[in-house]
Structure formats: structure tokens, C-alpha cells
Amino acid sequence: MATLKAIRKRISSIRNTQQITKAMKMVAAAKLRRAQEAAVAARPYAEKMSELFKNLVARVAREAHPLLGVRDEKKIDLILLTSDRGLAGGYNANLIRATEAFIRREGGGKEINLILVGRKGVDYFRRRRATIGERYLNFLARAGDELAGEIAEKAIGRFIRGETDAVYLIYSRFRSALSQVPTVEKLLPVALPEERKPEQMTEFLIEPNVEALLAGLLPRVVQVAIHRAVLEAAASEHGARMTAMDSATSNASKMMGSLTLQMNRARQASITRELMEIVGTAEALK
Amino acid sequence: MADKIQLRIVTPTRLVVDEEVDEVTAPGVLGQFGVLPNHIAFLTLLQPGELSYKQGGRVTRLAIAGGYAEVLDNVMTVLADAAEFAEEIDVARAQRAKEQAEKNMAALNIDDREFALCEAALHRATARIEVARPETRR
């Protein structure tokens, strides 16, 4: 049986760890709230944009813009959003697993170019046989829309120059603080919304013309999709960390409970032993 | 017949305005245009400039950095890349951005891809300065 002193030491070390996990949980909760607010604030723009896009794209042919062009997918760009920091439960592991699964499923005979956002993804794929294009670190510290703009611009450039035939995005969709789902989304070529019946279309007066509006809108559609993913990823990360740290805190409590029990038992055992010794000695002296 | 029009201005990061107004003036690529209640369905590209709206005789002005405007069923939706109220604008920062853009443009060739980007930045900065300080307008 462990000595009384050793048990006391372990209890105080667990208490210290618990204080840290508790603090991290609280920080994650505060950041999660902010991330959720940002995601909600971005929603009206994204919704209106996709509505506008549907409206415009229904008026043109698929060949109207290079970003709509579907090609045989021989070269794929894969953008993966992971976090920069760990201690977020299975958050990064789930994303990486989803990525590996995607590569196994789709990657046969195709060239895959990885664009990694977040240190965890970079750390993982650096040690494996994978072509890594761009890497972005510390993205949460930067403004999400700026980052989204940068990634979108590069992806669009590569797609138009024919360096890639399709661009996919893997990120964690935020369902709730308890549930984050790794999600694969196709960014390019831009998917067309379902056909709309002509009678549902409003006659618009359009200035200067449909093509010019669409040309300006398409890159924005891509950018908004990335921006939304970045916001969701941020919320997911904080949610995952909050949940992980919450269970770590309660595990610490449980552990302290059982150790305290053990300690009390050890203490009692030693008292009993001492008493027996005293009684024994007294008997012997008679 | 409605005598008001609903104006909504949204940017990628927030909903800036969502109000009933009497009249809107916006900077379209083909020039400034005004929108009154019961306007025909209309869709246009916006360029960086001043967007203003009237609400019971009170005029509110914003600087917007390009985007789209849609008018449909007495609702005008402006999808702006960025939008700021005149009072919010940091003139010193806009001034710096303008000077930086001018400097960059002077160093670049007119055919460079960056040239267009700098020019766009210049337009945005100029628009912000003009909205913040109407007296500087010619």
C-alpha cells in the first residue's frame, strides 16, 4: 500500500491539474460564446449571398464562367482546417481521420495537394507522404475573413490556371458544444443550385449585366463558404476543448475522491497498528 | 402602396442596418442612383462610395466598399464588402491607407495585377475620407 505521504502528494498534484483544466474550460466557454456570436453575425450575409447567387446563376449557361466549369478530377486540392493547439479532445484526430478516409476513398490515381490550416494538421501530415501546398498557422489569432479571402484567392487562381481540377474543404461543423462533425465540402467548381422553374423567377432590372454581376459574385461565394467554415471550425474547437476540459475536471474530482478514501484508510491502518503496538508493549511489560 | 422601404445592409461580419426608410441613395457602378418606395425589382453592382438614407428628414450616411444591391418587394438589400457609419470612420487610418495605395501605384506598372488591387484600395480609402468629411468633397 502506498504511503500516506505519497498519497497526499498525488492528491495535491491532481488538485493543481484540476485547477488548470477548470480554468481552461472557462476560457474555452467564453471563447465559444464569442465564436458563436461571430458565426451568427455572419449568417445574414451568407444567406443573402446564396439567394442572390441562385437568382443570377439561373439566368446563365454553365459555361458562362470558368469557376462553374466541371472537369475530370485528376488533380485535387484539399483544404483542411485544424486547430493550432491541442487539449481539445478528439477534435483534431477526428478531422485527420476524416481526411485520411477521404484520401483513401477519392484519392486513387489522383494527385492530391494539401492546404493545411492549423498547426495540428501540419504536424501530422509533415511526417507522412503527402504533398503539402500552403500552410497557415495561428489562424484563429487572425481575422477570419482576411484568412478566408487569402485562401479563396489562391484556390481560385489555381483552379483557373488548371493546376487543380477541384477544391475540397474539410472542416468541423459545429452542432453543439458536445458534438462537432467533420465535414467535407466541395468548393470548386462552384456547385449549381437545383433548377428553379422559370415562373418562380422575378424579372429584375440588372445593371450592368448578368455576366458582370456573376463574375464578381462567384469568388465571393467561395470566400463566404470558407469564411463560414473558419467560423464553424473556431466554434467547434472551443466547444471540443470545453467538453474535454469539463470531463477532465470531473475525472480529477473522482480521482481525488478515491485517493482521499485510500488516504483515510491508510491513516486509520497506521493508527490501528500503532495502538496495537502500544497495547502489545504494555502487555509485555506486565 | 407602401410609403416606406425596408433597408438592410449586411457585411460578412455583421448586420449593419435593418430599418424602414423613406429614401436611399447608393453608388452603383453606372453612377449614383436613388431608390424610393415601390421601386421596380433591381439588381446592381456597387462601387466604393457613399450610401445614404433618409428617415423622416434625417439623413444617415455610410461609406461602403463595393458590393451588391438588390431591390425586391420594397426591401432593399445591400451586400457590402464593408460598411461604416460616417461617425465611425477613422480618418487618419483612411488617409494613411490612401497614401500607401498612391505610393504603391506609383511604383507599379499599369498592367500589373497588383495595380488594380491598389487602385481598388485607393477608391475605398477615398470613399471613406469623403464620407467622414463631406467638406473635402469637390
Short mmCIF file of C-alpha atoms in Angstrom, two decimals:
data_model
loop_
_atom_site.label_atom_id
_atom_site.label_comp_id
_atom_site.label_asym_id
_atom_site.label_seq_id
_atom_site.Cartn_x
_atom_site.Cartn_y
_atom_site.Cartn_z
CA MET A 1 0.00 0.00 0.00
CA ALA A 2 1.20 3.49 -0.86
CA THR A 3 2.44 5.57 1.99
CA LEU A 4 0.35 8.34 3.45
CA LYS A 5 2.81 10.97 2.26
CA ALA A 6 2.83 9.68 -1.32
CA ILE A 7 -0.97 9.75 -1.45
CA ARG A 8 -1.09 13.30 -0.09
CA LYS A 9 1.38 14.39 -2.72
CA ARG A 10 -0.68 12.85 -5.52
CA ILE A 11 -3.85 14.49 -4.28
CA SER A 12 -2.27 17.91 -4.27
CA SER A 13 -0.82 17.35 -7.74
CA ILE A 14 -4.24 16.33 -9.06
CA ARG A 15 -5.76 19.38 -7.43
CA ASN A 16 -3.30 21.58 -9.33
CA THR A 17 -4.14 19.87 -12.60
CA GLN A 18 -7.82 20.28 -11.89
CA GLN A 19 -7.37 24.00 -11.34
CA ILE A 20 -5.76 24.26 -14.75
CA THR A 21 -8.41 22.22 -16.54
CA LYS A 22 -11.13 24.21 -14.82
CA ALA A 23 -9.56 27.49 -15.94
CA MET A 24 -9.16 26.18 -19.49
CA LYS A 25 -12.77 25.10 -19.53
CA MET A 26 -13.91 28.55 -18.51
CA VAL A 27 -11.71 30.25 -21.10
CA ALA A 28 -12.99 27.89 -23.79
CA ALA A 29 -16.58 28.61 -22.78
CA ALA A 30 -16.02 32.36 -23.09
CA LYS A 31 -14.31 31.95 -26.46
CA LEU A 32 -17.03 29.62 -27.63
CA ARG A 33 -19.65 32.24 -26.91
CA ARG A 34 -17.72 34.81 -28.90
CA ALA A 35 -17.18 32.38 -31.77
CA GLN A 36 -20.87 31.58 -31.86
CA GLU A 37 -21.78 35.24 -31.92
CA ALA A 38 -19.42 35.77 -34.84
CA ALA A 39 -20.97 32.84 -36.68
CA VAL A 40 -24.48 34.18 -36.11
CA ALA A 41 -23.45 37.68 -37.21
CA ALA A 42 -22.06 36.29 -40.47
CA ARG A 43 -25.23 34.40 -41.29
CA PRO A 44 -27.44 37.10 -42.88
CA TYR A 45 -24.72 37.97 -45.38
CA ALA A 46 -24.12 34.35 -46.34
CA GLU A 47 -27.82 33.66 -46.74
CA LYS A 48 -28.47 36.71 -48.87
CA MET A 49 -25.43 35.93 -50.96
CA SER A 50 -26.53 32.41 -51.79
CA GLU A 51 -30.02 33.68 -52.61
CA LEU A 52 -28.56 36.26 -54.96
CA PHE A 53 -26.31 33.64 -56.47
CA LYS A 54 -29.23 31.31 -57.16
CA ASN A 55 -31.08 34.16 -58.78
CA LEU A 56 -28.22 35.05 -61.08
CA VAL A 57 -27.00 31.62 -61.97
CA ALA A 58 -30.45 30.55 -63.13
CA ARG A 59 -30.10 33.10 -65.92
CA VAL A 60 -26.85 31.87 -67.42
CA ALA A 61 -25.37 28.77 -69.01
CA ARG A 62 -22.86 26.66 -67.14
CA GLU A 63 -20.12 27.79 -69.50
CA ALA A 64 -20.71 31.40 -68.51
CA HIS A 65 -17.87 31.45 -66.04
CA PRO A 66 -14.67 29.41 -65.58
CA LEU A 67 -15.42 28.82 -61.89
CA LEU A 68 -18.52 26.86 -62.85
CA GLY A 69 -16.67 24.57 -65.26
CA VAL A 70 -16.66 20.89 -64.30
CA ARG A 71 -13.54 18.99 -65.34
CA ASP A 72 -12.34 15.47 -64.99
CA GLU A 73 -10.87 15.40 -61.48
CA LYS A 74 -7.27 14.36 -61.85
CA LYS A 75 -5.72 16.88 -59.52
CA ILE A 76 -7.42 17.79 -56.28
CA ASP A 77 -6.73 20.48 -53.75
CA LEU A 78 -7.76 19.60 -50.25
CA ILE A 79 -8.06 22.35 -47.67
CA LEU A 80 -8.03 21.09 -44.09
CA LEU A 81 -8.91 23.27 -41.13
CA THR A 82 -7.42 22.05 -37.86
CA SER A 83 -6.56 23.86 -34.66
CA ASP A 84 -3.21 25.22 -33.58
CA ARG A 85 -3.45 23.96 -30.04
CA GLY A 86 -4.17 20.60 -28.54
CA LEU A 87 -6.08 19.58 -25.44
CA ALA A 88 -9.32 19.68 -27.37
CA GLY A 89 -10.38 16.07 -27.00
CA GLY A 90 -10.75 14.23 -30.28
CA TYR A 91 -11.22 17.39 -32.32
CA ASN A 92 -8.09 17.19 -34.47
CA ALA A 93 -7.92 13.40 -34.50
CA ASN A 94 -11.45 13.26 -35.94
CA LEU A 95 -10.60 15.76 -38.66
CA ILE A 96 -7.43 13.97 -39.62
CA ARG A 97 -9.24 10.65 -39.71
CA ALA A 98 -11.89 12.16 -41.99
CA THR A 99 -9.14 13.48 -44.23
CA GLU A 100 -7.39 10.12 -44.43
CA ALA A 101 -10.69 8.45 -45.22
CA PHE A 102 -11.39 10.98 -47.95
CA ILE A 103 -7.96 10.45 -49.49
CA ARG A 104 -8.42 6.68 -49.43
CA ARG A 105 -11.87 6.95 -50.96
CA GLU A 106 -11.26 9.59 -53.61
CA GLY A 107 -7.54 9.69 -53.98
CA GLY A 108 -6.97 6.63 -56.17
CA GLY A 109 -4.69 7.70 -59.02
CA LYS A 110 -5.22 11.37 -58.34
CA GLU A 111 -2.76 14.00 -57.37
CA ILE A 112 -3.71 15.44 -54.04
CA ASN A 113 -2.35 18.73 -52.87
CA LEU A 114 -2.95 19.55 -49.22
CA ILE A 115 -3.53 23.04 -47.97
CA LEU A 116 -3.24 22.93 -44.23
CA VAL A 117 -4.61 25.45 -41.81
CA GLY A 118 -3.61 24.96 -38.19
CA ARG A 119 -0.52 23.50 -36.56
CA LYS A 120 -2.06 20.13 -35.72
CA GLY A 121 -2.74 19.24 -39.32
CA VAL A 122 0.70 20.41 -40.39
CA ASP A 123 2.38 18.37 -37.64
CA TYR A 124 0.52 15.26 -38.69
CA PHE A 125 0.98 15.40 -42.46
CA ARG A 126 4.55 16.67 -42.35
CA ARG A 127 5.68 13.27 -41.20
CA ARG A 128 3.74 11.43 -43.88
CA ARG A 129 3.98 11.07 -47.58
CA ALA A 130 1.80 13.89 -48.69
CA THR A 131 2.18 16.88 -50.92
CA ILE A 132 1.68 19.96 -48.86
CA GLY A 133 0.99 23.20 -50.66
CA GLU A 134 0.31 26.18 -48.47
CA ARG A 135 0.27 26.06 -44.71
CA TYR A 136 -1.30 28.61 -42.41
CA LEU A 137 -0.52 28.75 -38.72
CA ASN A 138 -2.20 30.66 -35.91
CA PHE A 139 -5.30 31.28 -37.96
CA LEU A 140 -7.60 31.79 -35.00
CA ALA A 141 -5.49 34.71 -33.93
CA ARG A 142 -6.13 36.39 -37.27
CA ALA A 143 -9.30 37.84 -38.66
CA GLY A 144 -11.30 35.02 -40.19
CA ASP A 145 -12.49 36.93 -43.23
CA GLU A 146 -8.98 38.02 -44.11
CA LEU A 147 -7.75 34.45 -43.97
CA ALA A 148 -10.76 33.26 -45.96
CA GLY A 149 -10.02 35.87 -48.61
CA GLU A 150 -6.44 34.73 -48.90
CA ILE A 151 -7.26 31.04 -49.16
CA ALA A 152 -10.10 31.68 -51.61
CA GLU A 153 -7.92 33.82 -53.84
CA LYS A 154 -5.20 31.19 -54.02
CA ALA A 155 -7.66 28.36 -54.64
CA ILE A 156 -9.41 30.29 -57.40
CA GLY A 157 -6.10 31.16 -59.02
CA ARG A 158 -5.00 27.54 -59.06
CA PHE A 159 -8.34 26.37 -60.40
CA ILE A 160 -8.39 28.88 -63.23
CA ARG A 161 -4.78 28.17 -64.20
CA GLY A 162 -5.66 24.47 -64.34
CA GLU A 163 -3.28 23.49 -61.53
CA THR A 164 -6.18 21.77 -59.87
CA ASP A 165 -9.45 20.35 -61.15
CA ALA A 166 -11.44 20.52 -57.94
CA VAL A 167 -11.06 22.04 -54.50
CA TYR A 168 -12.47 20.39 -51.39
CA LEU A 169 -12.67 21.74 -47.89
CA ILE A 170 -12.61 19.64 -44.73
CA TYR A 171 -13.64 21.32 -41.52
CA SER A 172 -15.53 20.62 -38.36
CA ARG A 173 -19.17 21.63 -38.41
CA PHE A 174 -20.43 22.96 -35.12
CA ARG A 175 -23.57 21.17 -33.96
CA SER A 176 -23.32 21.90 -30.25
CA ALA A 177 -20.65 22.14 -27.58
CA LEU A 178 -20.90 18.37 -27.30
CA SER A 179 -20.99 17.48 -30.94
CA GLN A 180 -18.75 18.60 -33.79
CA VAL A 181 -18.93 16.81 -37.09
CA PRO A 182 -16.04 16.62 -39.56
CA THR A 183 -17.50 17.70 -42.89
CA VAL A 184 -16.25 17.56 -46.46
CA GLU A 185 -17.47 20.26 -48.81
CA LYS A 186 -16.75 20.87 -52.46
CA LEU A 187 -15.70 24.44 -53.08
CA LEU A 188 -14.72 24.44 -56.73
CA PRO A 189 -16.14 24.15 -59.27
CA VAL A 190 -18.96 26.08 -57.66
CA ALA A 191 -21.98 23.81 -57.36
CA LEU A 192 -25.11 24.95 -59.07
CA PRO A 193 -28.26 25.14 -57.01
CA GLU A 194 -31.17 22.98 -58.10
CA GLU A 195 -33.01 24.11 -61.16
CA ARG A 196 -35.64 26.69 -60.48
CA LYS A 197 -38.78 26.93 -62.51
CA PRO A 198 -38.90 30.00 -64.68
CA GLU A 199 -42.23 31.17 -63.24
CA GLN A 200 -40.63 31.44 -59.82
CA MET A 201 -38.10 33.90 -61.12
CA THR A 202 -38.68 37.57 -60.61
CA GLU A 203 -37.94 39.84 -63.52
CA PHE A 204 -35.06 42.00 -62.41
CA LEU A 205 -33.66 45.13 -63.90
CA ILE A 206 -29.97 44.28 -63.89
CA GLU A 207 -27.08 46.72 -64.06
CA PRO A 208 -24.61 46.48 -65.74
CA ASN A 209 -25.39 42.88 -66.83
CA VAL A 210 -25.74 39.33 -65.52
CA GLU A 211 -22.24 38.26 -66.56
CA ALA A 212 -20.53 41.13 -64.76
CA LEU A 213 -22.53 40.53 -61.60
CA LEU A 214 -21.82 36.83 -61.66
CA ALA A 215 -18.12 37.35 -62.31
CA GLY A 216 -17.90 39.49 -59.20
CA LEU A 217 -20.11 37.24 -57.16
CA LEU A 218 -18.52 33.83 -57.76
CA PRO A 219 -15.21 34.47 -56.00
CA ARG A 220 -17.23 35.95 -53.14
CA VAL A 221 -19.35 32.82 -52.92
CA VAL A 222 -16.19 30.76 -52.48
CA GLN A 223 -14.81 33.18 -49.96
CA VAL A 224 -18.00 33.23 -47.94
CA ALA A 225 -18.05 29.41 -47.87
CA ILE A 226 -14.51 29.38 -46.49
CA HIS A 227 -15.26 32.15 -44.05
CA ARG A 228 -18.23 30.25 -42.71
CA ALA A 229 -16.13 27.11 -42.37
CA VAL A 230 -13.45 29.05 -40.47
CA LEU A 231 -16.05 30.38 -38.06
CA GLU A 232 -17.60 26.95 -37.58
CA ALA A 233 -14.16 25.44 -37.05
CA ALA A 234 -13.34 28.02 -34.40
CA ALA A 235 -16.60 27.38 -32.56
CA SER A 236 -16.06 23.60 -32.85
CA GLU A 237 -12.56 23.81 -31.45
CA HIS A 238 -13.65 25.79 -28.42
CA GLY A 239 -16.64 23.52 -27.93
CA ALA A 240 -14.48 20.41 -28.11
CA ARG A 241 -11.97 21.89 -25.71
CA MET A 242 -14.66 22.95 -23.29
CA THR A 243 -16.16 19.46 -23.24
CA ALA A 244 -12.75 17.80 -22.92
CA MET A 245 -11.72 20.07 -20.08
CA ASP A 246 -15.05 19.63 -18.35
CA SER A 247 -14.65 15.87 -18.28
CA ALA A 248 -11.01 16.24 -17.25
CA THR A 249 -12.14 18.37 -14.31
CA SER A 250 -14.74 15.86 -13.20
CA ASN A 251 -12.28 13.00 -13.65
CA ALA A 252 -9.89 14.84 -11.38
CA SER A 253 -12.63 15.19 -8.78
CA LYS A 254 -13.37 11.48 -8.97
CA MET A 255 -9.71 10.62 -8.65
CA MET A 256 -9.29 12.92 -5.68
CA GLY A 257 -12.28 11.26 -4.03
CA SER A 258 -10.89 7.76 -4.37
CA LEU A 259 -7.43 8.87 -3.29
CA THR A 260 -8.85 10.59 -0.21
CA LEU A 261 -10.59 7.34 0.66
CA GLN A 262 -7.34 5.48 0.22
CA MET A 263 -5.53 8.04 2.31
CA ASN A 264 -8.04 7.79 5.15
CA ARG A 265 -7.79 4.01 5.07
CA ALA A 266 -4.01 4.19 5.20
CA ARG A 267 -4.17 6.66 8.06
CA GLN A 268 -6.58 4.52 10.01
CA ALA A 269 -4.49 1.43 9.38
CA SER A 270 -1.42 3.17 10.73
CA ILE A 271 -3.29 4.38 13.83
CA THR A 272 -4.58 0.88 14.47
CA ARG A 273 -1.12 -0.51 14.07
CA GLU A 274 0.36 2.00 16.47
CA LEU A 275 -2.35 1.25 19.03
CA MET A 276 -1.69 -2.47 18.71
CA GLU A 277 1.97 -1.82 19.21
CA ILE A 278 1.34 0.24 22.33
CA VAL A 279 -1.05 -2.35 23.73
CA GLY A 280 1.42 -5.10 22.89
CA THR A 281 4.27 -3.30 24.59
CA ALA A 282 2.12 -2.62 27.68
CA GLU A 283 1.21 -6.30 27.85
CA ALA A 284 4.84 -7.31 27.54
CA LEU A 285 5.85 -5.02 30.40
CA LYS A 286 3.42 -6.56 32.86
CA MET B 1 -48.96 51.37 -51.59
CA ALA B 2 -46.26 51.33 -49.05
CA ASP B 3 -44.68 54.69 -48.33
CA LYS B 4 -41.54 53.26 -46.76
CA ILE B 5 -38.87 50.87 -47.93
CA GLN B 6 -37.04 48.37 -45.76
CA LEU B 7 -33.28 48.85 -45.95
CA ARG B 8 -30.94 46.07 -44.89
CA ILE B 9 -27.18 46.47 -45.12
CA VAL B 10 -25.15 43.37 -44.37
CA THR B 11 -21.41 42.76 -44.41
CA PRO B 12 -19.57 39.45 -43.97
CA THR B 13 -19.15 40.16 -40.28
CA ARG B 14 -22.41 41.83 -39.22
CA LEU B 15 -25.84 43.20 -39.96
CA VAL B 16 -25.21 46.93 -40.15
CA VAL B 17 -28.64 48.41 -40.82
CA ASP B 18 -32.13 46.95 -40.77
CA GLU B 19 -34.63 49.81 -40.83
CA GLU B 20 -37.65 51.30 -42.55
CA VAL B 21 -36.58 54.35 -44.50
CA ASP B 22 -38.03 56.90 -46.91
CA GLU B 23 -35.30 57.06 -49.50
CA VAL B 24 -31.91 55.51 -50.27
CA THR B 25 -29.08 56.81 -52.43
CA ALA B 26 -26.35 54.34 -53.38
CA PRO B 27 -23.20 54.31 -55.53
CA GLY B 28 -23.86 51.94 -58.45
CA VAL B 29 -21.16 51.11 -60.98
CA LEU B 30 -23.11 53.08 -63.55
CA GLY B 31 -23.42 56.06 -61.24
CA GLN B 32 -25.30 57.13 -58.15
CA PHE B 33 -28.89 56.01 -58.01
CA GLY B 34 -31.80 56.69 -55.73
CA VAL B 35 -34.37 54.19 -54.52
CA LEU B 36 -37.83 55.24 -53.38
CA PRO B 37 -40.59 53.03 -52.02
CA ASN B 38 -42.22 50.73 -54.62
CA HIS B 39 -39.15 50.62 -56.79
CA ILE B 40 -39.03 48.02 -59.56
CA ALA B 41 -37.07 44.80 -58.89
CA PHE B 42 -33.49 45.82 -59.43
CA LEU B 43 -30.06 44.28 -59.12
CA THR B 44 -26.75 46.09 -59.43
CA LEU B 45 -23.08 46.11 -58.62
CA LEU B 46 -21.95 48.81 -56.25
CA GLN B 47 -18.67 50.63 -56.28
CA PRO B 48 -16.91 52.05 -53.23
CA GLY B 49 -18.58 55.26 -52.18
CA GLU B 50 -21.24 56.88 -50.09
CA LEU B 51 -24.57 55.31 -49.33
CA SER B 52 -27.10 57.49 -47.60
CA TYR B 53 -30.67 57.08 -46.50
CA LYS B 54 -33.40 59.42 -45.35
CA GLN B 55 -35.63 58.64 -42.48
CA GLY B 56 -38.21 61.28 -41.58
CA GLY B 57 -35.99 64.13 -42.75
CA ARG B 58 -32.91 62.79 -41.00
CA VAL B 59 -30.10 61.70 -43.28
CA THR B 60 -27.67 58.94 -42.30
CA ARG B 61 -24.52 58.40 -44.29
CA LEU B 62 -22.24 55.38 -44.61
CA ALA B 63 -19.10 54.54 -46.51
CA ILE B 64 -19.34 51.23 -48.31
CA ALA B 65 -16.56 49.31 -50.01
CA GLY B 66 -18.35 47.90 -53.02
CA GLY B 67 -20.76 45.02 -53.20
CA TYR B 68 -24.27 44.35 -54.46
CA ALA B 69 -27.66 45.93 -54.08
CA GLU B 70 -30.94 44.18 -54.64
CA VAL B 71 -34.37 45.78 -54.56
CA LEU B 72 -37.27 43.38 -54.37
CA ASP B 73 -40.79 43.77 -52.96
CA ASN B 74 -39.99 47.01 -51.20
CA VAL B 75 -36.94 45.57 -49.50
CA MET B 76 -33.54 46.84 -50.47
CA THR B 77 -30.69 44.56 -49.50
CA VAL B 78 -27.14 45.78 -49.73
CA LEU B 79 -24.41 43.16 -49.62
CA ALA B 80 -21.37 45.26 -48.89
CA ASP B 81 -17.80 44.04 -48.54
CA ALA B 82 -17.54 46.53 -45.68
CA ALA B 83 -19.71 49.34 -44.36
CA GLU B 84 -19.11 52.04 -41.80
CA PHE B 85 -21.22 54.90 -40.48
CA ALA B 86 -19.75 58.32 -41.16
CA GLU B 87 -19.16 58.86 -37.42
CA GLU B 88 -17.27 55.58 -37.09
CA ILE B 89 -14.66 56.24 -39.71
CA ASP B 90 -11.07 56.60 -38.60
CA VAL B 91 -9.99 59.37 -40.95
CA ALA B 92 -6.32 59.17 -40.04
CA ARG B 93 -6.28 55.47 -40.89
CA ALA B 94 -8.11 56.04 -44.16
CA GLN B 95 -5.68 58.82 -45.00
CA ARG B 96 -2.75 56.51 -44.36
CA ALA B 97 -4.33 53.79 -46.49
CA LYS B 98 -4.86 56.29 -49.28
CA GLU B 99 -1.25 57.49 -49.21
CA GLN B 100 0.01 53.92 -49.10
CA ALA B 101 -2.13 52.98 -52.10
CA GLU B 102 -0.94 56.03 -54.04
CA LYS B 103 2.67 55.18 -53.26
CA ASN B 104 2.20 51.56 -54.33
CA MET B 105 0.51 52.61 -57.54
CA ALA B 106 3.32 54.96 -58.43
CA ALA B 107 5.78 52.07 -58.11
CA LEU B 108 3.74 49.65 -60.19
CA ASN B 109 3.11 49.27 -63.86
CA ILE B 110 -0.44 49.82 -65.00
CA ASP B 111 -0.63 46.27 -66.38
CA ASP B 112 0.33 44.61 -63.08
CA ARG B 113 -2.31 42.64 -61.30
CA GLU B 114 -1.49 44.44 -58.07
CA PHE B 115 -2.17 47.75 -59.75
CA ALA B 116 -5.89 47.03 -59.89
CA LEU B 117 -5.86 45.92 -56.26
CA CYS B 118 -4.12 49.10 -55.16
CA GLU B 119 -6.48 51.17 -57.22
CA ALA B 120 -9.43 49.48 -55.52
CA ALA B 121 -7.83 50.15 -52.13
CA LEU B 122 -7.38 53.77 -53.13
CA HIS B 123 -11.04 54.08 -54.09
CA ARG B 124 -12.14 52.57 -50.79
CA ALA B 125 -9.90 54.89 -48.78
CA THR B 126 -11.02 57.93 -50.75
CA ALA B 127 -14.66 56.99 -50.26
CA ARG B 128 -14.17 56.68 -46.52
CA ILE B 129 -12.43 60.03 -46.27
CA GLU B 130 -15.13 61.76 -48.28
CA VAL B 131 -17.92 60.30 -46.23
CA ALA B 132 -16.22 61.20 -42.98
CA ARG B 133 -15.50 64.75 -44.10
CA PRO B 134 -18.14 65.99 -46.53
CA GLU B 135 -16.42 69.40 -46.76
CA THR B 136 -13.46 67.84 -48.60
CA ARG B 137 -15.70 66.91 -51.48
CA ARG B 138 -15.32 68.90 -54.62
#
